[in-house]
Coordinates of C-alpha atoms in Angstrom, one line a residue:
X18 CA -38.2 -2.7 17.5
X19 CA -40.1 -5.8 18.7
X20 CA -40.2 -7.8 22.1
X21 CA -38.3 -10.7 23.1
X22 CA -38.9 -13.0 26.9
X23 CA -36.7 -15.1 28.5
X24 CA -38.1 -17.4 31.1
X25 CA -35.9 -19.3 33.4
X26 CA -37.7 -22.0 36.1
X27 CA -36.1 -23.2 39.2
X28 CA -37.0 -25.6 42.5
X29 CA -36.2 -24.4 45.5
X30 CA -37.5 -24.0 49.2
X31 CA -37.7 -21.1 49.6
X32 CA -38.5 -20.1 46.0
X33 CA -35.1 -19.6 44.3
X34 CA -34.2 -16.0 43.5
X35 CA -33.4 -15.2 39.6
X36 CA -30.4 -12.8 38.1
X37 CA -30.5 -12.4 34.4
X38 CA -26.4 -11.8 32.8
X39 CA -25.1 -10.9 29.6
X40 CA -22.9 -13.4 29.1
X41 CA -20.5 -11.1 26.8
X42 CA -21.0 -8.2 28.4
X43 CA -20.7 -9.6 32.1
X44 CA -23.8 -6.7 33.0
X45 CA -26.6 -7.5 35.0
X46 CA -30.0 -7.3 33.1
X47 CA -32.6 -8.5 35.1
X48 CA -33.9 -10.0 38.7
X49 CA -37.1 -11.6 37.7
X50 CA -38.0 -14.7 36.4
X51 CA -38.7 -13.5 32.8
X52 CA -36.8 -11.1 31.3
X53 CA -37.8 -8.7 28.2
X54 CA -36.0 -6.5 25.5
X55 CA -36.8 -4.9 22.9
X56 CA -34.0 -6.8 19.9
X57 CA -32.0 -4.5 18.4
X58 CA -28.6 -4.6 17.0
X59 CA -27.6 -3.7 20.7
X60 CA -29.6 -6.7 23.3
X61 CA -28.5 -9.2 19.8
X62 CA -26.7 -10.8 22.1
X63 CA -26.3 -14.4 25.0
X64 CA -27.8 -14.4 27.8
X65 CA -27.6 -16.8 31.4
X66 CA -30.0 -17.1 34.0
X67 CA -28.3 -17.7 37.3
X68 CA -30.8 -19.1 40.1
X69 CA -29.9 -18.5 44.0
X70 CA -31.3 -20.4 47.1
X71 CA -30.3 -20.8 50.7
X72 CA -28.6 -23.5 51.2
X73 CA -27.3 -24.3 47.3
X74 CA -24.3 -22.9 45.1
X75 CA -25.9 -20.4 42.6
X76 CA -26.8 -22.4 39.3
X77 CA -26.3 -21.3 35.4
X78 CA -28.5 -22.0 33.1
X79 CA -27.3 -22.6 29.4
X80 CA -26.9 -19.4 27.2
X81 CA -30.0 -18.1 25.7
X82 CA -29.3 -16.2 22.5
X83 CA -31.0 -13.3 21.2
X84 CA -30.6 -13.1 17.1
X85 CA -32.1 -10.9 14.6
X86 CA -32.9 -12.0 11.0
X87 CA -32.1 -10.0 8.5
X88 CA -31.6 -10.0 4.5
X89 CA -28.9 -11.8 3.3
X90 CA -25.6 -9.7 2.8
X91 CA -24.1 -10.4 -0.7
X92 CA -20.5 -10.5 0.4
X93 CA -18.2 -10.8 -2.9
X94 CA -19.4 -11.3 -6.5
X95 CA -16.8 -11.8 -8.8
X96 CA -15.7 -13.2 -12.6
X97 CA -12.9 -15.8 -12.4
X98 CA -11.3 -17.6 -15.2
X99 CA -10.2 -21.2 -14.0
X100 CA -8.2 -24.0 -16.5
X101 CA -11.9 -26.1 -15.8
X102 CA -13.7 -23.2 -16.8
X103 CA -15.0 -19.5 -16.4
X104 CA -17.6 -18.8 -13.4
X105 CA -19.1 -16.1 -11.1
X106 CA -18.9 -16.5 -7.6
X107 CA -21.4 -15.4 -5.4
X108 CA -20.8 -15.2 -1.5
X109 CA -23.7 -14.3 0.8
X110 CA -23.9 -14.1 4.7
X111 CA -26.9 -14.8 6.3
X112 CA -28.6 -16.6 9.7
X113 CA -30.9 -18.6 7.5
X114 CA -31.0 -22.6 7.2
X115 CA -34.2 -21.3 4.5
X116 CA -31.3 -19.2 2.9
X117 CA -31.4 -19.2 -1.1
X118 CA -29.1 -17.8 -4.1
X119 CA -30.4 -17.5 -7.3
X120 CA -28.7 -16.6 -10.7
X121 CA -30.3 -13.9 -13.3
X122 CA -29.4 -13.4 -17.0
X123 CA -30.5 -9.9 -18.3
X124 CA -33.3 -9.6 -15.3
X125 CA -34.4 -13.2 -16.0
X126 CA -33.9 -16.5 -13.7
X127 CA -31.3 -18.9 -15.8
X128 CA -32.5 -22.1 -16.7
X129 CA -29.5 -24.8 -16.3
X130 CA -30.2 -26.9 -18.7
X131 CA -31.5 -24.4 -21.6
X132 CA -29.0 -21.3 -21.2
X133 CA -25.7 -24.1 -21.3
X134 CA -24.7 -23.4 -17.5
X135 CA -23.8 -25.1 -14.5
X136 CA -25.3 -23.9 -10.9
X137 CA -23.4 -25.5 -8.0
X138 CA -24.1 -24.6 -4.2
X139 CA -21.7 -24.9 -1.0
X140 CA -23.0 -24.3 2.8
X141 CA -20.4 -23.8 5.7
X142 CA -23.3 -22.5 8.2
X143 CA -23.4 -18.5 7.8
X144 CA -22.3 -18.6 4.6
X145 CA -23.7 -19.8 1.6
X146 CA -21.7 -20.3 -1.9
X147 CA -22.9 -20.2 -5.5
X148 CA -21.0 -20.7 -8.5
X149 CA -21.9 -20.0 -12.1
X150 CA -19.6 -22.1 -14.1
X151 CA -19.8 -21.5 -18.0
X152 CA -20.2 -24.2 -20.2
X153 CA -19.2 -22.5 -23.8
X154 CA -18.1 -18.9 -24.4
X155 CA -20.1 -16.2 -23.4
X156 CA -20.9 -12.9 -24.8
X157 CA -19.7 -9.9 -22.8
X158 CA -22.4 -7.9 -23.2
X159 CA -24.4 -10.1 -21.8
X160 CA -25.7 -9.1 -17.7
X161 CA -25.8 -11.6 -14.9
X162 CA -26.9 -11.1 -11.0
X163 CA -26.7 -12.7 -8.2
X164 CA -30.2 -12.8 -6.3
X165 CA -30.2 -13.8 -2.3
X166 CA -33.1 -14.2 -0.6
X167 CA -34.5 -15.3 3.1
X168 CA -37.8 -14.8 5.5
X169 CA -36.4 -11.4 5.9
X170 CA -36.1 -10.1 2.8
X171 CA -34.0 -10.4 -0.7
X172 CA -31.2 -8.4 -2.4
X173 CA -29.6 -8.4 -6.0
X174 CA -26.5 -7.7 -7.1
X175 CA -24.8 -7.2 -10.6
X176 CA -22.3 -9.3 -11.7
X177 CA -19.0 -7.4 -13.1
X178 CA -18.9 -8.0 -17.0
X179 CA -17.5 -11.1 -18.5
X180 CA -13.7 -10.5 -19.3
X181 CA -13.7 -7.2 -17.1
X182 CA -10.1 -8.2 -16.3
X183 CA -8.8 -8.2 -19.7
X184 CA -10.6 -4.8 -20.5
X185 CA -8.9 -2.9 -17.5
X186 CA -5.4 -4.7 -18.5
X187 CA -6.0 -3.0 -22.1
X188 CA -6.4 0.4 -20.2
X189 CA -3.4 0.4 -17.7
X190 CA -1.0 -0.4 -20.5
X191 CA -1.0 2.0 -22.8
X192 CA -1.1 4.1 -19.1
X193 CA 2.3 1.9 -18.3
X194 CA 3.8 2.1 -22.0
X195 CA 3.2 6.2 -21.4
X196 CA 4.6 5.7 -17.9
X197 CA 8.1 3.9 -19.2
X198 CA 8.8 6.1 -21.7
X199 CA 8.5 9.3 -20.2
X200 CA 10.9 7.7 -17.4
X201 CA 13.1 6.8 -20.3
X202 CA 13.5 10.5 -21.4
X203 CA 13.9 12.1 -17.8
X204 CA 16.4 9.7 -17.5
X205 CA 18.3 10.5 -20.8
X206 CA 17.9 14.2 -20.3
X207 CA 19.2 14.1 -16.7
X208 CA 22.7 12.1 -18.3
X209 CA 23.4 15.2 -21.5
X210 CA 22.9 17.3 -18.8
X211 CA 25.8 16.1 -15.9
X212 CA 28.0 15.8 -19.0
X213 CA 27.6 19.0 -20.4
X214 CA 28.7 20.0 -16.4
X215 CA 31.4 17.6 -16.3
X216 CA 32.7 19.2 -19.9
X217 CA 32.5 23.1 -18.4
X218 CA 34.7 22.0 -15.2
X219 CA 37.0 20.1 -17.7
X220 CA 37.5 23.7 -19.8
X221 CA 37.6 25.8 -16.1
X222 CA 40.3 23.6 -15.0
X223 CA 42.4 23.7 -18.9
X224 CA 41.9 27.5 -18.9
X225 CA 43.1 27.8 -14.9
X226 CA 46.7 25.2 -15.6
X227 CA 47.2 27.3 -19.3
X228 CA 46.6 30.4 -16.8
X229 CA 48.7 29.3 -14.6
X230 CA 51.5 28.4 -17.0
X231 CA 51.6 31.6 -19.0
X232 CA 52.9 33.3 -15.7
X233 CA 55.4 31.0 -14.7
X234 CA 57.3 31.9 -18.0
X235 CA 57.1 35.5 -17.6
X236 CA 60.5 37.0 -15.5
X237 CA 59.3 38.5 -12.0
X238 CA 60.9 39.6 -8.7
X239 CA 59.5 38.0 -6.1
X240 CA 60.8 36.6 -2.2
X241 CA 62.8 33.5 -2.2
X242 CA 61.0 31.9 0.9
X243 CA 64.0 29.2 0.8
X244 CA 67.3 31.3 0.3
X245 CA 65.7 33.8 2.1
X246 CA 66.9 37.0 -0.5
X247 CA 65.2 37.8 -3.7
X248 CA 65.5 36.2 -7.2
X249 CA 66.1 38.3 -10.1
X250 CA 65.2 37.7 -13.9
X251 CA 62.4 34.9 -13.7
X252 CA 64.8 32.9 -11.0
X253 CA 62.4 30.7 -9.3
X254 CA 62.3 30.0 -5.6
X255 CA 64.2 26.6 -6.3
X256 CA 67.3 28.4 -7.7
X257 CA 70.1 27.3 -5.0
X258 CA 71.9 29.8 -2.7
X259 CA 75.2 29.4 -4.3
X260 CA 73.4 30.9 -7.9
X261 CA 71.6 33.8 -5.9
X262 CA 75.4 34.7 -4.0
X263 CA 77.1 35.0 -7.9
X264 CA 74.4 37.1 -8.3
X265 CA 74.6 39.1 -5.8
X266 CA 78.4 39.2 -5.7
X267 CA 78.1 40.5 -9.4
X268 CA 75.4 43.4 -8.2
X269 CA 77.8 44.4 -5.7
X270 CA 80.9 44.9 -8.0
X271 CA 79.0 47.0 -10.9
X272 CA 78.2 49.3 -7.8
X273 CA 81.7 49.4 -6.6
X274 CA 82.8 50.6 -10.6
X275 CA 80.4 52.6 -10.8
X276 CA 81.5 54.6 -7.4
X277 CA 85.3 54.3 -9.0
X278 CA 83.9 56.0 -12.6
X279 CA 81.9 59.0 -10.5
X280 CA 85.0 59.6 -7.8
X281 CA 87.4 60.0 -11.0
X282 CA 85.5 62.3 -12.7
X283 CA 85.2 64.7 -9.6

């Protein structure tokens, strides 16, 4: 909410004209020698002063930046196990060069010499890193915190419990075993059901075959598609025309004899 004023000065005859431009949005934001803005996230930009003078090309100043200093932001706070030992890593984002990171143990600042810890700091501009290294095994019930501060204030965040990753594994392991068991049981049930269905189909096919075989063994009178006549006494359609002709001749002779007998009686 504070106001900030940028001043631009140029030399020319007649006196030059001034235009302020936002270097990020390329918008014109002022037409006077001084530019006054209210500090906010929307005005946290880079500004360029462009000077116009008759007979000369426009000249731009170097960018003037407006940055709002805010409290540090703790990006990550995690426990790690490394081959060289266990540690907690605290990563902080802060624009201030006066940023400080302090480690707390049960709410009190850690004394490196007495508490058997080692603290390592690194800085790459806006990002600040601090590593709390344990020189010996620590109790899982101890609470560690990372405190970051600058001119705008400070923030504190509790670190995860030591060996919490192992606790998660212990919780997830029974769940994983249960899932495997359920999946195995479902697979077994599916296999059993498929086998029962297959056996039922095989029994139905076998019953059809037996029924078909029983019908074929019985005498029948049907139409012989192959020999274009009727079959008698259970002869199959594959009986030759010779056999069929023989049967027809026998039947004709029997009929003739019957007619003769009838005529004699008369």
